[in-house]
XYZ file of C-alpha atoms in Angstrom:
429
model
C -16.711 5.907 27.433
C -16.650 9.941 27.053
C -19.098 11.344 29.334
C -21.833 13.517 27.939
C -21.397 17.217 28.439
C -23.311 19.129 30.692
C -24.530 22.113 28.716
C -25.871 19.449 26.548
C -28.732 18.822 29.952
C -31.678 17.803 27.308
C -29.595 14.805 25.984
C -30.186 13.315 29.743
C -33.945 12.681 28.707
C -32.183 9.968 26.518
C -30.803 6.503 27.703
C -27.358 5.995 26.470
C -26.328 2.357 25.635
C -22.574 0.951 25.941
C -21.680 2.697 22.772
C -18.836 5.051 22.318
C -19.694 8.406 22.276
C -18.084 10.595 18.835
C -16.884 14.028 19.794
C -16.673 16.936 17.516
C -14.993 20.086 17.619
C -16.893 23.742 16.895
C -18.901 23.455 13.747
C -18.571 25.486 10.975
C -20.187 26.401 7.574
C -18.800 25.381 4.052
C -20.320 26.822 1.354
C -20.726 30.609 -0.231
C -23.058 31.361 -2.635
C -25.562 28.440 -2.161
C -28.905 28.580 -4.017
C -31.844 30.592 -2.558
C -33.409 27.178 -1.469
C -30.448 26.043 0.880
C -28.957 22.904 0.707
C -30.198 19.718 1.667
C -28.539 16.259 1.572
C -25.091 16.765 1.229
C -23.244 14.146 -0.258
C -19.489 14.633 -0.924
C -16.147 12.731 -2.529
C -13.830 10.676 -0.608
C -11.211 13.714 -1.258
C -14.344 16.490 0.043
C -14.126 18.856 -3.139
C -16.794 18.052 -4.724
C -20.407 18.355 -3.571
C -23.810 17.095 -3.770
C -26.841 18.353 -3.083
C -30.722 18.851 -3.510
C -32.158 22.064 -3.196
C -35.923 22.853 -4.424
C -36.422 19.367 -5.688
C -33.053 19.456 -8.063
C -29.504 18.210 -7.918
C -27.197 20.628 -7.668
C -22.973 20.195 -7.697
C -20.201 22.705 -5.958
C -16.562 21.435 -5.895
C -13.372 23.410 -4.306
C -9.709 23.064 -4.912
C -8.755 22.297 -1.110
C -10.972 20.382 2.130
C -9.537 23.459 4.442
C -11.728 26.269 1.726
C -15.292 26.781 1.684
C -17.117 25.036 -1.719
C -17.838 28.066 -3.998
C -20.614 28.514 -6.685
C -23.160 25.844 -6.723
C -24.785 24.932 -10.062
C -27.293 22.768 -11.053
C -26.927 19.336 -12.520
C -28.693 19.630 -15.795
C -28.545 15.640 -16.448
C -30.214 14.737 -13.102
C -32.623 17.409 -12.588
C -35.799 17.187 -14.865
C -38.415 19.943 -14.858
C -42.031 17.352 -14.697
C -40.238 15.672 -11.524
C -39.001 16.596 -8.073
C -34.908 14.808 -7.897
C -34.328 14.626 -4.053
C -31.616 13.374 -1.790
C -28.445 12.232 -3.701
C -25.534 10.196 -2.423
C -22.532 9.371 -4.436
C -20.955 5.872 -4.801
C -17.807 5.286 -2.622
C -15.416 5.527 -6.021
C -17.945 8.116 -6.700
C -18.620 7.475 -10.590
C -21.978 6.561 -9.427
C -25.016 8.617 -8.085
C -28.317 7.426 -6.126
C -31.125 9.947 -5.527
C -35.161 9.399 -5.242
C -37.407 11.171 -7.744
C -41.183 11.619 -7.784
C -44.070 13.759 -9.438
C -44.749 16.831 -7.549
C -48.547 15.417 -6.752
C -47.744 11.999 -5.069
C -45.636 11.108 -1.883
C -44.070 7.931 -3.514
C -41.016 7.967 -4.759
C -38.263 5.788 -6.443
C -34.734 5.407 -6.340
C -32.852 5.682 -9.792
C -29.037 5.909 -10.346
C -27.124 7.398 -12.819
C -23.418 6.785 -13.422
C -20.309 9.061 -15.076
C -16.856 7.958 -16.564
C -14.740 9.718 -14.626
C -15.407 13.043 -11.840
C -15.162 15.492 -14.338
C -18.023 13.685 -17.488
C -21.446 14.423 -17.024
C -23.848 11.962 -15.512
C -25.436 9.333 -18.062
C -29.362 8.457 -18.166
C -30.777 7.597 -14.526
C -32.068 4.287 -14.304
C -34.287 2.934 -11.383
C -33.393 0.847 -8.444
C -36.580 0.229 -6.907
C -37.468 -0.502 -4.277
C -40.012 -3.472 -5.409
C -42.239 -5.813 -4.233
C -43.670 -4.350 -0.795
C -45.047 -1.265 0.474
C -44.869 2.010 -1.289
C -41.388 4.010 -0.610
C -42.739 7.375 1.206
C -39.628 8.820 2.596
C -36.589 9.876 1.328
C -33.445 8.304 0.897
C -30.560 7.852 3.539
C -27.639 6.072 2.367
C -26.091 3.356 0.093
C -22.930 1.141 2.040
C -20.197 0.391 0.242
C -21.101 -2.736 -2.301
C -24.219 -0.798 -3.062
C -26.932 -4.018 -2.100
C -28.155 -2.155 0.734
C -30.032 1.021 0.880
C -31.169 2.528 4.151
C -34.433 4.710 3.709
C -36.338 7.235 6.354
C -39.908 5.736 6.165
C -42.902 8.116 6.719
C -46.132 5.804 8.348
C -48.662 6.267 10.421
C -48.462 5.982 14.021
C -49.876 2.959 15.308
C -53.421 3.312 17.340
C -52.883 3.805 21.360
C -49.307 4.562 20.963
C -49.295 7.834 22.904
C -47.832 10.590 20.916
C -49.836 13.116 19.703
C -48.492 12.657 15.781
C -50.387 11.058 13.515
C -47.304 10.414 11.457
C -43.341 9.299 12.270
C -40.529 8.965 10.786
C -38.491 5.314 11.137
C -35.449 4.072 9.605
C -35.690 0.802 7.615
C -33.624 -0.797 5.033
C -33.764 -2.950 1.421
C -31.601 -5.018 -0.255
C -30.705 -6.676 -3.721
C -28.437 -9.785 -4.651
C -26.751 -8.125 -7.614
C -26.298 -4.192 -8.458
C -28.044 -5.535 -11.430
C -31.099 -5.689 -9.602
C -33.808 -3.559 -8.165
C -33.666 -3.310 -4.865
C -36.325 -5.206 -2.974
C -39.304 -4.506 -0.555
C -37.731 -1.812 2.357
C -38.217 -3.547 5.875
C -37.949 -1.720 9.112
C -34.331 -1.527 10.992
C -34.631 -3.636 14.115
C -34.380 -2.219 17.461
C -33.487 1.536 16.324
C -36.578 3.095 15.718
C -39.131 4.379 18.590
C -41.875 6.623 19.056
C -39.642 9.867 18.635
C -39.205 10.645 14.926
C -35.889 8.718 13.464
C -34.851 10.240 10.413
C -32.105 11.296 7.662
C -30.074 7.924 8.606
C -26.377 7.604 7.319
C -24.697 4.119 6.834
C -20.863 4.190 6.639
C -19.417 1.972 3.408
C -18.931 -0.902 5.870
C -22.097 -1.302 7.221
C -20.636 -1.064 11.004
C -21.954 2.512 11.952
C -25.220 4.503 11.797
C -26.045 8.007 12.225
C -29.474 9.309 12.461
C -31.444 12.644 13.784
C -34.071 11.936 16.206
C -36.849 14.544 17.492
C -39.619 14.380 19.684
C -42.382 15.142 20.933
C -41.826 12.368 23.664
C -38.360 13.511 24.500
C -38.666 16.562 23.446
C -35.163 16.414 21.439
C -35.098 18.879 18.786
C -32.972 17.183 16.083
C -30.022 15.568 17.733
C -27.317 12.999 15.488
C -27.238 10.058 17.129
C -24.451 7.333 16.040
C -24.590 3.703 16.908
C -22.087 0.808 16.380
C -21.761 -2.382 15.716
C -18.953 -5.214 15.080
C -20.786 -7.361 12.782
C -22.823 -6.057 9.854
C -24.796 -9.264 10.415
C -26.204 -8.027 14.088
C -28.571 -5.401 14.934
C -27.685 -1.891 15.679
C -28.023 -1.199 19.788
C -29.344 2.005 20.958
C -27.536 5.097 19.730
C -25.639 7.793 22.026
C -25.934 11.572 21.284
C -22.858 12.867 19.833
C -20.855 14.978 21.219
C -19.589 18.626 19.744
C -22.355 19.443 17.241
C -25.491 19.024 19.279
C -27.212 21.964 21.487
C -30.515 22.681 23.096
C -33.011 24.010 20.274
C -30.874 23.377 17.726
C -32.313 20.766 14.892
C -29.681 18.628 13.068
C -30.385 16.896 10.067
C -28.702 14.895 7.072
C -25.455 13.476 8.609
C -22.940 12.691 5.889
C -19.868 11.349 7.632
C -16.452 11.451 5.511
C -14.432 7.864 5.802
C -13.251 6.779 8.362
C -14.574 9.132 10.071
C -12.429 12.252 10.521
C -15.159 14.997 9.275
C -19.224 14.970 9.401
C -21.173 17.098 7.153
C -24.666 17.929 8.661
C -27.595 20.689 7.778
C -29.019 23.086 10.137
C -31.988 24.192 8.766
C -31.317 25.062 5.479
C -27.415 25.792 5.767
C -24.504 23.174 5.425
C -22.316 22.599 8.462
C -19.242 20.640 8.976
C -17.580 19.608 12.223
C -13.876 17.871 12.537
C -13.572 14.816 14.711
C -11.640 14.430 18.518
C -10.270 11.059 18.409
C -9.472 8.934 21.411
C -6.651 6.775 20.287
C -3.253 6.660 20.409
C -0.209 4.306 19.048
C 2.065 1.704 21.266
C 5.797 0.880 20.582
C 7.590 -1.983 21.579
C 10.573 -3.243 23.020
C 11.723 -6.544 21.832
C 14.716 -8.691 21.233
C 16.252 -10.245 18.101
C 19.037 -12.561 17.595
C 21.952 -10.835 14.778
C 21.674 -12.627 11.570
C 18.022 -13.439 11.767
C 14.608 -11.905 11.438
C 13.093 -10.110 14.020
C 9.421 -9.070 13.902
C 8.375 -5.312 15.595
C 4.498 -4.754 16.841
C 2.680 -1.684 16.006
C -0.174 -1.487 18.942
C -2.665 0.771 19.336
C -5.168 1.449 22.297
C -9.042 3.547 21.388
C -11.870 3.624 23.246
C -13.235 4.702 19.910
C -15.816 1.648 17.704
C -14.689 2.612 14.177
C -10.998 2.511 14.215
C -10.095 1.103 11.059
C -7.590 3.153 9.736
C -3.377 3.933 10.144
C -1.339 6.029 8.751
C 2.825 6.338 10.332
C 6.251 7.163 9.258
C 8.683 4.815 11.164
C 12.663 5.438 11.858
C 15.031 2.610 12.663
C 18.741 1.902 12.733
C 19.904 1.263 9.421
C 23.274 0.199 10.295
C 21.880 -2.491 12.295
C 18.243 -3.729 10.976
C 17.061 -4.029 7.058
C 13.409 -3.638 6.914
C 11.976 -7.231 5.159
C 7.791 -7.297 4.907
C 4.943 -6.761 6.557
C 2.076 -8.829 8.874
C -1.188 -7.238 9.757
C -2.595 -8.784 13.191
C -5.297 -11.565 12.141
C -7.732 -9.578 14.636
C -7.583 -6.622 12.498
C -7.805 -8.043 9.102
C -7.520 -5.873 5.997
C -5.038 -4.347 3.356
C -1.516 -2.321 3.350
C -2.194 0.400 1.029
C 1.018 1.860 1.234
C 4.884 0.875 2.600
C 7.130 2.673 1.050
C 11.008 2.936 2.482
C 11.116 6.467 1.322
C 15.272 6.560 2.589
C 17.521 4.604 4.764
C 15.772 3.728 8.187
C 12.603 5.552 7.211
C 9.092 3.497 6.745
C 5.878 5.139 5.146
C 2.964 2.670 6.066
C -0.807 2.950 5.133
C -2.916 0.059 6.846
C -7.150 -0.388 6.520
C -8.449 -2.887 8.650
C -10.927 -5.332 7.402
C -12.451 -4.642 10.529
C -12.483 -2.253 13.925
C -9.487 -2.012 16.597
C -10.815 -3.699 19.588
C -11.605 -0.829 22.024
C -10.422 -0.925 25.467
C -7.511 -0.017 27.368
C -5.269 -2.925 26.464
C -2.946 -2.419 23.382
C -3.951 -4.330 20.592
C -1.654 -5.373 17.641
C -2.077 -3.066 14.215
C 0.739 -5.199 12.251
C 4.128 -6.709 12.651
C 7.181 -5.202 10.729
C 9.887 -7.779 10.280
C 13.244 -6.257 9.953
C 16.500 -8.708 10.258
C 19.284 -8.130 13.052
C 22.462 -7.676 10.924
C 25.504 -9.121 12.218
C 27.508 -6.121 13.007
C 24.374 -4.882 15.699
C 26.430 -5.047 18.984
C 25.382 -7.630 21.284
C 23.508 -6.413 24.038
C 23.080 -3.146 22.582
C 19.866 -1.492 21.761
C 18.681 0.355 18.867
C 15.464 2.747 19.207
C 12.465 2.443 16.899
C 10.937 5.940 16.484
C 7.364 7.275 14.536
C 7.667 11.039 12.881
C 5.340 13.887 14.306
C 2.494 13.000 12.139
C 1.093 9.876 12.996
C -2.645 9.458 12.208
C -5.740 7.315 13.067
C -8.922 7.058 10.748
C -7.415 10.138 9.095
C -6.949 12.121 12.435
C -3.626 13.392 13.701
C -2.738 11.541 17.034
C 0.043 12.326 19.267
C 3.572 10.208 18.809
C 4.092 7.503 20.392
C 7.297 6.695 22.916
C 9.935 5.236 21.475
C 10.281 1.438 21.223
C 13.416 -0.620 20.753
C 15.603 -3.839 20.079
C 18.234 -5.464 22.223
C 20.408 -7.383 20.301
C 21.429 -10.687 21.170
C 24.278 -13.166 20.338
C 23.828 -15.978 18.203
C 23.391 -19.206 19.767
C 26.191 -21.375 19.366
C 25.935 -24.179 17.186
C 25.837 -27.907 18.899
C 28.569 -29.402 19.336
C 29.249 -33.370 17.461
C 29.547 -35.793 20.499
C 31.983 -38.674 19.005
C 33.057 -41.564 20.702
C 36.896 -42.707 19.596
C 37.551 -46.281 19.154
């Protein structure tokens, strides 16, 4: 686990559970021109050029022509934004043809959640259409984030403080969540997150696609924290969240943090400080593993990709990889049954040169050990010398959840003879 940085001497008011700590580097601002009112709730495109965003109860939209420029002149979203209603807190759908935000009257504290949907990133939004939630307690909060099949909204919940509890609030913040069968259907009666939420104020939580990591801005008065992103982890969607560490990089004493907004898988966050928008890039701790194995000539020999994180959420690989063409031809591809998920890409872009795209179905395990990623089968061809070697090599660019990653050692095959074929025992008569 990364150890929490000194200058950061507030966090230590904070027990921090087995989870990984997520560094970031130096934050930095990403948008000119924004309207008078700031921005709130960011909410951005796989890609990151196009934006999101409520400011003075309306939806407003900036897009750029590269992630590396700032987003330039904001407008509003006519379509979303109604004058007799306040539109708060979108978030876009992970193919992003789909929007979620809450709207309410300006006299009342309850609000709904509609959705509106678009043909393609460039058409206008159709009619908004409510989601609920139904069936419980009113929904006074505003709205966090919608995972990746869109049955499961996470909500900030605004309640009163229970009698004798000790804080001097009469209100807090807590995370909770609702759900729905069918994106056909309303979503249901919101129900507090287990375990997360305490007498600090929890607030402005962010769900990644696959349910399997939460970020959320906690503040005082108990611990005094002033706004600091917390993420938490978890292997199974079906299992609780534990406790939440402090991340790394983008907190600092008197500084409030709010509305996390975490690109996937996890290489950039998007966060507001007060009323301006902030990004921060990702440190990764993880790195790839070659092999050295054996293979008979003339048959198929199969080459591990490994890779070692001490990181919850790695779920994602990108490599170029050089072999000998003279001696191997490259056949198909296994991902490890631990990691689970789809090849996006493997393209042979030339002789001896392998593009390969990989997301898991779920996270790397973490720990020092290396851990299979897939299995490249190549076969020995018969001319490979026996006994000699050939060297299996990645380009400079390797990558891990999006995030360059230094290159691995080299790896490599020994060829080996074919075994002989048995010989007939006959018996003369």
């Amino acid at each position: 686990m990364k150890h929490l940085l000194s200058s950061l001497a507030l966090l230590s008011l904070v027990p921090l559970s087995v989870s990984a700590q997520v560094t970031f580097g130096t934050p930095f601002t990403v948008i000119q021109n924004p309207p008078g009112a700031g921005v709130t709730a960011p909410t951005l495109r796989d890609d990151e050029l196009e934006l999101f965003f409520e400011s003075s109860g309306d939806i407003w939209r900036a897009t750029r022509t590269s992630s590396d420029i700032p987003f330039l002149n904001a407008t509003r979203v006519e379509e979303l934004s109604t004058a007799n209603s306040v539109e708060e807190n979108p978030f876009l759908s992970t193919d992003s043809l789909r929007i979620y935000f809450t709207r309410r009257n300006s006299v009342t504290r309850v609000r709904e959640i509609f959705r509106a949907a678009r043909a393609s990133t460039t058409s206008p939004f159709g009619a908004a259409v409510s989601q609920g939630p139904t069936g419980g307690p009113p929904f006074v909060g505003t709205l966090g984030s919608v995972i990746g099949d869109e049955k499961k909204v996470y909500l900030e919940i605004i309640r009163p403080v229970p009698p004798g509890s000790g804080t001097p609030l009469t209100e807090q913040s807590d995370i909770a969540c609702a759900t729905r069968s069918d994106v056909s259907q309303k979503f249901g009666p919101w129900k507090l997150l287990e375990g997360m939420n305490t007498l600090d104020v929890e607030r402005s939580p962010f769900v990644s696609r696959d349910d399997r990591a939460l970020i959320y801005s906690r503040v005082g008065p108990l611990s005094g924290l002033p706004g600091i992103l917390f993420f938490s982890f978890r292997a199974d969607p079906s299992e609780p969240f534990p406790n939440g560490d402090p991340a790394l990089g983008v907190n600092a004493p008197n500084t409030s943090n709010d509305d996390p907004f975490w690109i996937f898988p996890g290489a950039r966050l998007y966060f507001r400080r007060g009323t301006t928008l902030w990004a921060a890039n990702r440190t990764i701790d993880a790195a790839y593993h070659l092999a050295a194995v054996q293979g008979i000539r003339g048959r198929t020999v199969s080459f591990p990709v490994m890779a070692t994180t001490d990181e919850e959420d790695v779920i994602r690989f990108d490599f170029r990889l050089f072999f000998d063409s003279r001696f191997l031809t490259w056949s198909d591809l296994a991902l490890a049954p631990a990691l689970g998920g789809q090849v996006l890409d493997a393209i042979l872009e030339g002789p001896g040169r392998l593009a390969v795209s990989i997301l898991g179905e779920r996270p790397l395990e973490p720990g020092p050990t290396p851990r299979d990623v897939i299995h490249i089968r190549f076969k020995a061809l018969s001319n490979a010398p026996v006994g000699g070697q050939a060297t299996f090599r990645f380009s400079n660019d390797p990558r891990i959840n999006l995030l360059n990653v230094p290159r691995p050692a080299d790896g490599s095959i020994q060829f080996l003879a074919s075994p002989r074929p048995a010989t007939s025992m006959l018996r003369l008569r």
